[in-house]
PDB file of C-alpha atoms in Angstrom:
ATOM      1  CA  GLN A   1      77.647  24.495  20.155  1.00  0.00           C
ATOM      2  CA  LEU A   2      76.573  26.825  22.961  1.00  0.00           C
ATOM      3  CA  ASP A   3      76.521  29.764  20.527  1.00  0.00           C
ATOM      4  CA  GLU A   4      74.244  27.783  18.206  1.00  0.00           C
ATOM      5  CA  CYS A   5      71.898  26.962  21.098  1.00  0.00           C
ATOM      6  CA  TYR A   6      71.810  30.588  22.131  1.00  0.00           C
ATOM      7  CA  TYR A   7      70.717  31.801  18.704  1.00  0.00           C
ATOM      8  CA  THR A   8      68.151  28.999  18.402  1.00  0.00           C
ATOM      9  CA  LEU A   9      66.619  29.953  21.757  1.00  0.00           C
ATOM     10  CA  LYS A  10      66.658  33.609  20.780  1.00  0.00           C
ATOM     11  CA  ASP A  11      64.721  32.834  17.594  1.00  0.00           C
ATOM     12  CA  SER A  12      62.223  30.758  19.596  1.00  0.00           C
ATOM     13  CA  VAL A  13      61.669  33.571  22.106  1.00  0.00           C
ATOM     14  CA  HIS A  14      61.041  35.976  19.237  1.00  0.00           C
ATOM     15  CA  LEU A  15      58.481  33.568  17.718  1.00  0.00           C
ATOM     16  CA  LEU A  16      56.672  33.131  21.054  1.00  0.00           C
ATOM     17  CA  LYS A  17      56.425  36.891  21.481  1.00  0.00           C
ATOM     18  CA  GLU A  18      54.801  37.159  18.069  1.00  0.00           C
ATOM     19  CA  LEU A  19      52.325  34.436  18.999  1.00  0.00           C
ATOM     20  CA  LEU A  20      51.517  36.121  22.304  1.00  0.00           C
ATOM     21  CA  ASP A  21      50.945  39.421  20.526  1.00  0.00           C
ATOM     22  CA  ASP A  22      48.309  37.682  18.322  1.00  0.00           C
ATOM     23  CA  ILE A  23      46.355  36.300  21.315  1.00  0.00           C
ATOM     24  CA  GLU A  24      43.555  38.501  22.569  1.00  0.00           C
ATOM     25  CA  TYR A  25      41.925  37.733  25.921  1.00  0.00           C
ATOM     26  CA  ASP A  26      38.161  38.314  25.891  1.00  0.00           C
ATOM     27  CA  PRO A  27      36.598  37.862  29.358  1.00  0.00           C
ATOM     28  CA  ALA A  28      33.088  37.515  27.880  1.00  0.00           C
ATOM     29  CA  GLU A  29      34.181  34.781  25.473  1.00  0.00           C
ATOM     30  CA  TYR A  30      36.023  33.017  28.281  1.00  0.00           C
ATOM     31  CA  GLU A  31      32.890  33.100  30.427  1.00  0.00           C
ATOM     32  CA  ALA A  32      30.760  31.749  27.558  1.00  0.00           C
ATOM     33  CA  LEU A  33      33.181  28.900  26.955  1.00  0.00           C
ATOM     34  CA  SER A  34      33.218  28.071  30.675  1.00  0.00           C
ATOM     35  CA  ASP A  35      29.438  28.008  30.767  1.00  0.00           C
ATOM     36  CA  LYS A  36      29.329  25.761  27.707  1.00  0.00           C
ATOM     37  CA  THR A  37      31.889  23.386  29.243  1.00  0.00           C
ATOM     38  CA  GLU A  38      29.766  23.149  32.386  1.00  0.00           C
ATOM     39  CA  ILE A  39      26.655  22.432  30.311  1.00  0.00           C
ATOM     40  CA  PHE A  40      28.446  19.645  28.447  1.00  0.00           C
ATOM     41  CA  ALA A  41      29.563  18.115  31.758  1.00  0.00           C
ATOM     42  CA  LYS A  42      25.964  18.046  32.985  1.00  0.00           C
ATOM     43  CA  ILE A  43      24.728  16.573  29.679  1.00  0.00           C
ATOM     44  CA  PHE A  44      27.306  13.773  29.731  1.00  0.00           C
ATOM     45  CA  LYS A  45      26.480  13.022  33.360  1.00  0.00           C
ATOM     46  CA  LYS A  46      22.736  12.746  32.681  1.00  0.00           C
ATOM     47  CA  TYR A  47      22.362  11.455  29.109  1.00  0.00           C
ATOM     48  CA  GLY A  48      25.477   9.447  28.262  1.00  0.00           C
ATOM     49  CA  SER A  49      29.196   9.166  28.788  1.00  0.00           C
ATOM     50  CA  SER A  50      30.082   9.963  25.163  1.00  0.00           C
ATOM     51  CA  LYS A  51      28.969  12.204  22.315  1.00  0.00           C
ATOM     52  CA  GLU A  52      27.529   9.188  20.467  1.00  0.00           C
ATOM     53  CA  GLU A  53      25.433   8.126  23.470  1.00  0.00           C
ATOM     54  CA  VAL A  54      24.068  11.628  23.952  1.00  0.00           C
ATOM     55  CA  ILE A  55      23.115  11.878  20.266  1.00  0.00           C
ATOM     56  CA  GLU A  56      21.398   8.478  20.428  1.00  0.00           C
ATOM     57  CA  TYR A  57      19.463   9.593  23.506  1.00  0.00           C
ATOM     58  CA  LYS A  58      18.394  12.744  21.681  1.00  0.00           C
ATOM     59  CA  ASN A  59      17.262  10.791  18.610  1.00  0.00           C
ATOM     60  CA  ASN A  60      15.195   8.432  20.778  1.00  0.00           C
ATOM     61  CA  ALA A  61      13.603  11.383  22.529  1.00  0.00           C
ATOM     62  CA  VAL A  62      12.697  12.911  19.154  1.00  0.00           C
ATOM     63  CA  ARG A  63      11.101   9.622  18.053  1.00  0.00           C
ATOM     64  CA  LYS A  64       9.084   9.330  21.257  1.00  0.00           C
ATOM     65  CA  TYR A  65       7.984  12.930  20.979  1.00  0.00           C
ATOM     66  CA  ASP A  66       6.912  12.318  17.391  1.00  0.00           C
ATOM     67  CA  GLN A  67       4.922   9.272  18.498  1.00  0.00           C
ATOM     68  CA  LEU A  68       3.155  11.294  21.182  1.00  0.00           C
ATOM     69  CA  ILE A  69       2.315  14.120  18.789  1.00  0.00           C
ATOM     70  CA  ASN A  70       1.046  11.663  16.135  1.00  0.00           C
ATOM     71  CA  PHE A  71      -0.414   9.100  18.562  1.00  0.00           C
ATOM     72  CA  ASP A  72      -3.875   8.842  16.963  1.00  0.00           C
ATOM     73  CA  LYS A  73      -2.423   8.295  13.498  1.00  0.00           C
ATOM     74  CA  ILE A  74       0.104   5.709  14.685  1.00  0.00           C
ATOM     75  CA  TYR A  75      -2.495   3.919  16.845  1.00  0.00           C
ATOM     76  CA  LYS A  76      -4.845   3.588  13.896  1.00  0.00           C
ATOM     77  CA  MET A  77      -2.021   2.292  11.699  1.00  0.00           C
ATOM     78  CA  LYS A  78      -1.034  -0.307  14.326  1.00  0.00           C
ATOM     79  CA  LEU A  79      -4.615  -1.512  14.647  1.00  0.00           C
ATOM     80  CA  GLU A  80      -4.780  -1.975  10.884  1.00  0.00           C
ATOM     81  CA  GLU A  81      -1.530  -3.995  11.032  1.00  0.00           C
ATOM     82  CA  ILE A  82      -2.908  -6.166  13.853  1.00  0.00           C
ATOM     83  CA  SER A  83      -6.126  -6.786  11.913  1.00  0.00           C
ATOM     84  CA  ASP A  84      -4.089  -7.790   8.870  1.00  0.00           C
ATOM     85  CA  TYR A  85      -1.939 -10.170  10.917  1.00  0.00           C
ATOM     86  CA  GLU A  86      -5.046 -11.610  12.601  1.00  0.00           C
ATOM     87  CA  LYS A  87      -6.563 -12.361   9.207  1.00  0.00           C
ATOM     88  CA  LYS A  88      -3.386 -14.010   7.919  1.00  0.00           C
ATOM     89  CA  LEU A  89      -2.916 -16.063  11.104  1.00  0.00           C
ATOM     90  CA  THR A  90      -6.547 -17.196  11.009  1.00  0.00           C
ATOM     91  CA  GLU A  91      -6.242 -18.291   7.387  1.00  0.00           C
ATOM     92  CA  THR A  92      -3.001 -20.175   8.095  1.00  0.00           C
ATOM     93  CA  GLY A  93      -4.460 -21.633  11.298  1.00  0.00           C
ATOM     94  CA  ASN A  94      -7.507 -22.936   9.433  1.00  0.00           C
ATOM     95  CA  GLU A  95      -5.256 -24.623   6.863  1.00  0.00           C
ATOM     96  CA  ILE A  96      -3.252 -26.259   9.660  1.00  0.00           C
ATOM     97  CA  SER A  97      -6.461 -27.321  11.435  1.00  0.00           C
ATOM     98  CA  LYS A  98      -7.728 -29.027   8.309  1.00  0.00           C
ATOM     99  CA  ILE A  99      -4.473 -30.979   7.941  1.00  0.00           C
ATOM    100  CA  ARG A 100      -4.380 -31.892  11.650  1.00  0.00           C
ATOM    101  CA  LYS A 101      -7.935 -33.198  11.618  1.00  0.00           C
ATOM    102  CA  GLU A 102      -7.325 -35.274   8.499  1.00  0.00           C
ATOM    103  CA  HIS A 103      -4.273 -36.886  10.080  1.00  0.00           C
ATOM    104  CA  ALA A 104      -6.074 -37.255  13.415  1.00  0.00           C
ATOM    105  CA  MET A 105      -8.668 -39.478  11.730  1.00  0.00           C
ATOM    106  CA  LYS A 106      -5.898 -41.664  10.292  1.00  0.00           C
ATOM    107  CA  LEU A 107      -4.154 -41.800  13.663  1.00  0.00           C
ATOM    108  CA  GLU A 108      -7.382 -42.848  15.414  1.00  0.00           C
ATOM    109  CA  LYS A 109      -7.804 -45.844  13.112  1.00  0.00           C
ATOM    110  CA  GLN A 110      -4.147 -46.849  13.401  1.00  0.00           C
ATOM    111  CA  ILE A 111      -4.116 -46.591  17.207  1.00  0.00           C
ATOM    112  CA  VAL A 112      -7.307 -48.645  17.568  1.00  0.00           C
ATOM    113  CA  ALA A 113      -5.960 -51.336  15.226  1.00  0.00           C
ATOM    114  CA  GLU A 114      -2.678 -51.523  17.153  1.00  0.00           C
ATOM    115  CA  LEU A 115      -4.343 -51.612  20.583  1.00  0.00           C
ATOM    116  CA  ARG A 116      -6.798 -54.340  19.613  1.00  0.00           C
ATOM    117  CA  GLN A 117      -3.803 -56.508  18.794  1.00  0.00           C
ATOM    118  CA  LEU A 118      -2.517 -55.775  22.312  1.00  0.00           C
ATOM    119  CA  GLU A 119      -5.473 -57.239  24.252  1.00  0.00           C
ATOM    120  CA  MET A 120      -7.562 -54.078  24.253  1.00  0.00           C
ATOM    121  CA  LYS A 121     -10.391 -55.504  22.153  1.00  0.00           C
ATOM    122  CA  ASP A 122     -13.060 -52.965  23.080  1.00  0.00           C
ATOM    123  CA  VAL A 123     -10.909 -49.866  22.935  1.00  0.00           C
ATOM    124  CA  GLU A 124     -12.172 -46.683  21.310  1.00  0.00           C
ATOM    125  CA  PHE A 125      -9.820 -43.789  20.657  1.00  0.00           C
ATOM    126  CA  LYS A 126     -10.507 -40.238  19.509  1.00  0.00           C
ATOM    127  CA  VAL A 127      -8.548 -37.031  19.057  1.00  0.00           C
ATOM    128  CA  ILE A 128     -10.793 -34.251  20.345  1.00  0.00           C
ATOM    129  CA  PHE A 129     -10.134 -30.682  19.227  1.00  0.00           C
ATOM    130  CA  SER A 130     -11.346 -27.762  21.343  1.00  0.00           C
ATOM    131  CA  LYS A 131     -11.127 -24.249  19.974  1.00  0.00           C
ATOM    132  CA  SER A 132     -10.393 -21.391  22.330  1.00  0.00           C
ATOM    133  CA  ASP A 133     -12.365 -18.152  22.075  1.00  0.00           C
ATOM    134  CA  GLU A 134      -9.880 -16.281  24.245  1.00  0.00           C
ATOM    135  CA  LYS A 135      -9.300 -12.647  23.294  1.00  0.00           C
ATOM    136  CA  ASN A 136      -6.470 -10.280  24.164  1.00  0.00           C
ATOM    137  CA  LYS A 137      -6.891  -6.872  25.803  1.00  0.00           C
ATOM    138  CA  LEU A 138      -7.673  -5.212  22.468  1.00  0.00           C
ATOM    139  CA  GLY A 139     -10.361  -7.747  21.642  1.00  0.00           C
ATOM    140  CA  TYR A 140      -8.384  -9.641  19.021  1.00  0.00           C
ATOM    141  CA  THR A 141      -7.989 -13.417  18.854  1.00  0.00           C
ATOM    142  CA  HIS A 142      -5.363 -14.824  21.209  1.00  0.00           C
ATOM    143  CA  PHE A 143      -3.246 -17.165  19.095  1.00  0.00           C
ATOM    144  CA  SER A 144      -1.460 -20.112  20.674  1.00  0.00           C
ATOM    145  CA  PRO A 145       1.797 -21.671  19.386  1.00  0.00           C
ATOM    146  CA  ASP A 146      -0.202 -24.931  19.228  1.00  0.00           C
ATOM    147  CA  GLY A 147      -2.654 -23.632  16.618  1.00  0.00           C
ATOM    148  CA  LEU A 148      -6.244 -22.431  16.667  1.00  0.00           C
ATOM    149  CA  GLU A 149      -7.341 -25.302  18.910  1.00  0.00           C
ATOM    150  CA  ASN A 150      -6.051 -27.688  21.541  1.00  0.00           C
ATOM    151  CA  ALA A 151      -5.890 -31.423  20.805  1.00  0.00           C
ATOM    152  CA  GLU A 152      -6.433 -34.069  23.477  1.00  0.00           C
ATOM    153  CA  PHE A 153      -6.563 -37.870  23.343  1.00  0.00           C
ATOM    154  CA  TYR A 154      -9.841 -39.408  24.539  1.00  0.00           C
ATOM    155  CA  ILE A 155     -10.182 -43.133  25.147  1.00  0.00           C
ATOM    156  CA  SER A 156     -12.624 -45.792  26.278  1.00  0.00           C
ATOM    157  CA  THR A 157     -10.998 -49.080  27.251  1.00  0.00           C
ATOM    158  CA  ASN A 158     -14.153 -51.094  27.972  1.00  0.00           C
ATOM    159  CA  LYS A 159     -17.573 -51.542  26.384  1.00  0.00           C
ATOM    160  CA  GLY A 160     -20.194 -49.104  27.577  1.00  0.00           C
ATOM    161  CA  MET A 161     -17.570 -46.830  29.071  1.00  0.00           C
ATOM    162  CA  THR A 162     -17.842 -43.118  28.269  1.00  0.00           C
ATOM    163  CA  MET A 163     -14.848 -41.720  26.437  1.00  0.00           C
ATOM    164  CA  MET A 164     -12.731 -39.517  28.698  1.00  0.00           C
ATOM    165  CA  PRO A 165      -9.321 -37.844  28.523  1.00  0.00           C
ATOM    166  CA  MET A 166      -6.669 -40.561  28.381  1.00  0.00           C
ATOM    167  CA  LYS A 167      -4.605 -38.964  31.157  1.00  0.00           C
ATOM    168  CA  LYS A 168      -7.541 -39.352  33.580  1.00  0.00           C
ATOM    169  CA  ILE A 169      -8.607 -42.974  33.088  1.00  0.00           C
ATOM    170  CA  ALA A 170      -5.801 -45.022  31.522  1.00  0.00           C
ATOM    171  CA  SER A 171      -3.897 -47.339  33.860  1.00  0.00           C
ATOM    172  CA  GLY A 172      -0.104 -47.677  33.830  1.00  0.00           C
ATOM    173  CA  GLY A 173      -0.230 -50.796  31.674  1.00  0.00           C
ATOM    174  CA  GLU A 174      -2.712 -49.220  29.270  1.00  0.00           C
ATOM    175  CA  ILE A 175      -0.608 -46.085  28.989  1.00  0.00           C
ATOM    176  CA  SER A 176       2.411 -48.243  28.119  1.00  0.00           C
ATOM    177  CA  ARG A 177       0.505 -50.100  25.401  1.00  0.00           C
ATOM    178  CA  ILE A 178      -0.930 -46.868  24.013  1.00  0.00           C
ATOM    179  CA  MET A 179       2.563 -45.368  23.904  1.00  0.00           C
ATOM    180  CA  LEU A 180       3.865 -48.549  22.244  1.00  0.00           C
ATOM    181  CA  ALA A 181       1.160 -48.263  19.587  1.00  0.00           C
ATOM    182  CA  LEU A 182       1.769 -44.532  19.135  1.00  0.00           C
ATOM    183  CA  LYS A 183       5.549 -44.847  18.980  1.00  0.00           C
ATOM    184  CA  GLY A 184       5.269 -47.671  16.484  1.00  0.00           C
ATOM    185  CA  ILE A 185       3.192 -45.459  14.201  1.00  0.00           C
ATOM    186  CA  ILE A 186       5.357 -42.318  14.394  1.00  0.00           C
ATOM    187  CA  ALA A 187       8.751 -44.000  14.974  1.00  0.00           C
ATOM    188  CA  GLU A 188      10.263 -42.758  11.731  1.00  0.00           C
ATOM    189  CA  LYS A 189       9.105 -39.173  12.181  1.00  0.00           C
ATOM    190  CA  ASP A 190       9.799 -38.099  15.774  1.00  0.00           C
ATOM    191  CA  GLU A 191      13.211 -37.087  17.153  1.00  0.00           C
ATOM    192  CA  ILE A 192      13.155 -39.122  20.377  1.00  0.00           C
ATOM    193  CA  TYR A 193      15.904 -41.725  20.327  1.00  0.00           C
ATOM    194  CA  SER A 194      15.304 -43.657  23.557  1.00  0.00           C
ATOM    195  CA  VAL A 195      11.981 -45.035  24.833  1.00  0.00           C
ATOM    196  CA  VAL A 196      11.347 -46.698  28.210  1.00  0.00           C
ATOM    197  CA  PHE A 197       8.359 -49.035  28.740  1.00  0.00           C
ATOM    198  CA  ASP A 198       7.518 -50.030  32.298  1.00  0.00           C
ATOM    199  CA  GLU A 199       5.136 -52.969  32.973  1.00  0.00           C
ATOM    200  CA  ILE A 200       3.900 -53.027  29.391  1.00  0.00           C
ATOM    201  CA  ASP A 201       2.952 -56.682  29.953  1.00  0.00           C
ATOM    202  CA  GLN A 202       0.397 -55.789  32.619  1.00  0.00           C
ATOM    203  CA  GLY A 203      -2.841 -57.631  31.904  1.00  0.00           C
ATOM    204  CA  ILE A 204      -1.612 -59.422  28.771  1.00  0.00           C
ATOM    205  CA  SER A 205      -0.281 -62.906  28.132  1.00  0.00           C
ATOM    206  CA  GLY A 206       0.040 -65.573  25.483  1.00  0.00           C
ATOM    207  CA  GLN A 207      -0.156 -64.459  21.879  1.00  0.00           C
ATOM    208  CA  THR A 208      -0.853 -60.861  22.907  1.00  0.00           C
ATOM    209  CA  ALA A 209       2.455 -60.768  24.767  1.00  0.00           C
ATOM    210  CA  VAL A 210       4.152 -62.232  21.686  1.00  0.00           C
ATOM    211  CA  MET A 211       2.593 -59.449  19.607  1.00  0.00           C
ATOM    212  CA  ALA A 212       3.758 -56.812  22.094  1.00  0.00           C
ATOM    213  CA  GLY A 213       7.277 -58.253  21.938  1.00  0.00           C
ATOM    214  CA  GLU A 214       7.247 -58.133  18.145  1.00  0.00           C
ATOM    215  CA  LYS A 215       6.110 -54.519  18.169  1.00  0.00           C
ATOM    216  CA  LEU A 216       8.855 -53.605  20.631  1.00  0.00           C
ATOM    217  CA  LYS A 217      11.382 -55.398  18.453  1.00  0.00           C
ATOM    218  CA  LYS A 218      10.189 -53.529  15.382  1.00  0.00           C
ATOM    219  CA  LEU A 219      10.345 -50.233  17.271  1.00  0.00           C
ATOM    220  CA  SER A 220      13.950 -50.990  18.279  1.00  0.00           C
ATOM    221  CA  PHE A 221      14.994 -50.817  14.620  1.00  0.00           C
ATOM    222  CA  ASN A 222      14.642 -47.004  14.862  1.00  0.00           C
ATOM    223  CA  LYS A 223      14.925 -46.343  18.624  1.00  0.00           C
ATOM    224  CA  GLN A 224      16.746 -47.530  21.684  1.00  0.00           C
ATOM    225  CA  VAL A 225      14.053 -49.456  23.572  1.00  0.00           C
ATOM    226  CA  ILE A 226      14.375 -50.174  27.299  1.00  0.00           C
ATOM    227  CA  CYS A 227      11.632 -52.452  28.609  1.00  0.00           C
ATOM    228  CA  ILE A 228      10.951 -53.538  32.197  1.00  0.00           C
ATOM    229  CA  THR A 229       8.870 -56.706  32.001  1.00  0.00           C
ATOM    230  CA  HIS A 230       8.007 -60.073  33.584  1.00  0.00           C
ATOM    231  CA  SER A 231       6.724 -61.541  30.320  1.00  0.00           C
ATOM    232  CA  PRO A 232       9.009 -64.237  28.854  1.00  0.00           C
ATOM    233  CA  GLN A 233       7.594 -63.588  25.373  1.00  0.00           C
ATOM    234  CA  ILE A 234       8.733 -59.961  25.591  1.00  0.00           C
ATOM    235  CA  VAL A 235      12.033 -60.784  27.321  1.00  0.00           C
ATOM    236  CA  ALA A 236      12.974 -63.164  24.505  1.00  0.00           C
ATOM    237  CA  LYS A 237      12.864 -60.336  21.942  1.00  0.00           C
ATOM    238  CA  GLY A 238      15.601 -58.305  23.632  1.00  0.00           C
ATOM    239  CA  ASN A 239      19.172 -57.985  22.370  1.00  0.00           C
ATOM    240  CA  HIS A 240      20.576 -57.370  25.847  1.00  0.00           C
ATOM    241  CA  HIS A 241      19.239 -58.525  29.207  1.00  0.00           C
ATOM    242  CA  PHE A 242      19.646 -57.191  32.715  1.00  0.00           C
ATOM    243  CA  VAL A 243      18.369 -58.680  35.962  1.00  0.00           C
ATOM    244  CA  ILE A 244      17.123 -56.186  38.534  1.00  0.00           C
ATOM    245  CA  GLY A 245      17.170 -57.391  42.125  1.00  0.00           C
ATOM    246  CA  LYS A 246      17.463 -56.276  45.699  1.00  0.00           C
ATOM    247  CA  LYS A 247      19.059 -57.533  48.866  1.00  0.00           C
ATOM    248  CA  THR A 248      18.809 -56.684  52.548  1.00  0.00           C
ATOM    249  CA  ASP A 249      21.949 -56.470  54.629  1.00  0.00           C
ATOM    250  CA  ASN A 250      21.974 -55.206  58.229  1.00  0.00           C
ATOM    251  CA  GLU A 251      18.427 -53.909  57.852  1.00  0.00           C
ATOM    252  CA  VAL A 252      19.393 -51.895  54.758  1.00  0.00           C
ATOM    253  CA  THR A 253      17.832 -52.753  51.391  1.00  0.00           C
ATOM    254  CA  GLU A 254      19.822 -52.107  48.248  1.00  0.00           C
ATOM    255  CA  GLY A 255      18.854 -52.493  44.603  1.00  0.00           C
ATOM    256  CA  ASN A 256      21.222 -53.968  42.060  1.00  0.00           C
ATOM    257  CA  VAL A 257      21.360 -54.464  38.302  1.00  0.00           C
ATOM    258  CA  ARG A 258      23.325 -57.260  36.672  1.00  0.00           C
ATOM    259  CA  MET A 259      23.875 -57.826  32.966  1.00  0.00           C
ATOM    260  CA  LEU A 260      23.447 -61.344  31.625  1.00  0.00           C
ATOM    261  CA  ASN A 261      26.570 -61.847  29.563  1.00  0.00           C
ATOM    262  CA  ASP A 262      26.114 -65.276  27.976  1.00  0.00           C
ATOM    263  CA  TYR A 263      23.445 -67.506  26.470  1.00  0.00           C
ATOM    264  CA  ASP A 264      23.248 -69.927  29.424  1.00  0.00           C
ATOM    265  CA  GLU A 265      22.626 -67.068  31.877  1.00  0.00           C
ATOM    266  CA  ARG A 266      19.832 -65.752  29.683  1.00  0.00           C
ATOM    267  CA  VAL A 267      18.257 -69.218  29.371  1.00  0.00           C
ATOM    268  CA  ARG A 268      18.378 -69.796  33.116  1.00  0.00           C
ATOM    269  CA  GLU A 269      16.888 -66.400  33.984  1.00  0.00           C
ATOM    270  CA  LEU A 270      14.142 -66.857  31.399  1.00  0.00           C
ATOM    271  CA  ALA A 271      13.408 -70.310  32.850  1.00  0.00           C
ATOM    272  CA  ARG A 272      13.177 -68.734  36.313  1.00  0.00           C
ATOM    273  CA  ILE A 273      10.517 -66.342  35.002  1.00  0.00           C
ATOM    274  CA  LEU A 274       8.621 -69.364  33.663  1.00  0.00           C
ATOM    275  CA  ASP A 275       9.047 -71.762  36.630  1.00  0.00           C
ATOM    276  CA  GLY A 276       9.919 -69.591  39.595  1.00  0.00           C
ATOM    277  CA  ASP A 277      12.911 -70.434  41.780  1.00  0.00           C
ATOM    278  CA  ASN A 278      12.463 -74.201  41.252  1.00  0.00           C
ATOM    279  CA  ILE A 279      13.699 -74.365  37.672  1.00  0.00           C
ATOM    280  CA  SER A 280      12.757 -77.560  35.806  1.00  0.00           C
ATOM    281  CA  ALA A 281      14.289 -79.209  32.772  1.00  0.00           C
ATOM    282  CA  GLN A 282      11.089 -78.430  30.903  1.00  0.00           C
ATOM    283  CA  GLY A 283      11.464 -74.779  31.881  1.00  0.00           C
ATOM    284  CA  ILE A 284      15.028 -74.734  30.538  1.00  0.00           C
ATOM    285  CA  GLU A 285      13.881 -76.329  27.284  1.00  0.00           C
ATOM    286  CA  HIS A 286      10.958 -73.929  26.975  1.00  0.00           C
ATOM    287  CA  ALA A 287      13.277 -70.949  27.562  1.00  0.00           C
ATOM    288  CA  LYS A 288      15.632 -72.166  24.817  1.00  0.00           C
ATOM    289  CA  ASN A 289      12.708 -72.544  22.418  1.00  0.00           C
ATOM    290  CA  ILE A 290      11.461 -69.020  23.129  1.00  0.00           C
ATOM    291  CA  LEU A 291      14.925 -67.522  22.622  1.00  0.00           C
ATOM    292  CA  GLU A 292      15.347 -69.382  19.359  1.00  0.00           C
ATOM    293  CA  ILE A 293      11.958 -68.188  18.112  1.00  0.00           C
ATOM    294  CA  LYS A 294      13.295 -64.623  18.566  1.00  0.00           C
TER     295      LYS A 294
END
């Protein structure tokens, strides 16, 4: 075995000598390769950690250089593109404006009809469109995601009153009734699933309150409706009832909410709204009648 190893090693030594005889050391070539290696190290340090990153950097530099050399040509081409887009956006915007204004007229009539049933007999309602002439830095039209114009609700709640933006003049109760009217009209089209009405009964009573309750009930077919109210006509339309109260203990006031779980509790609470704390037999009977009318 040792003899075999000896001859194997001898053959290997002979082969290595032949390989060494074929290698020629060129100091100039060695220096060139060293310089190139150093250049590559600097390139990787400055322009990217891999060959692919360096090539990508180079390609980007070539593109930027080309853009600088051909700036006037590219600038003119971009302006032509912007002008083309401006024309297309204006045409589309005008089509949208036409549709919006047609539907705005329908909405105005529907809102007024709904509000007049809710004790706002002299109400006037308009959707006012205002077009912006704003330009960008290049002098082209500044387009908004909302279209070519802004839309705002204007309202007059009393005779002889100048129409003004709804957000400036409508009271809390009026806002609630306007929202009730609006939600009733668009209930099947919007994507809001829960609606809260606070003090929607403000300033209304009698048959108007009954009408408001019916509209809330109808709205609840498509939405979850939460209504805070003191109106028995509106209360009676609800599927579930909660009593909101407060108590003071050791000079600390706490709010509490209690669900009315059975029919008798609902009747008694409704009678309390009608009579106050001194509930009468007539109040109980009236409460039962209102709940049955539901």
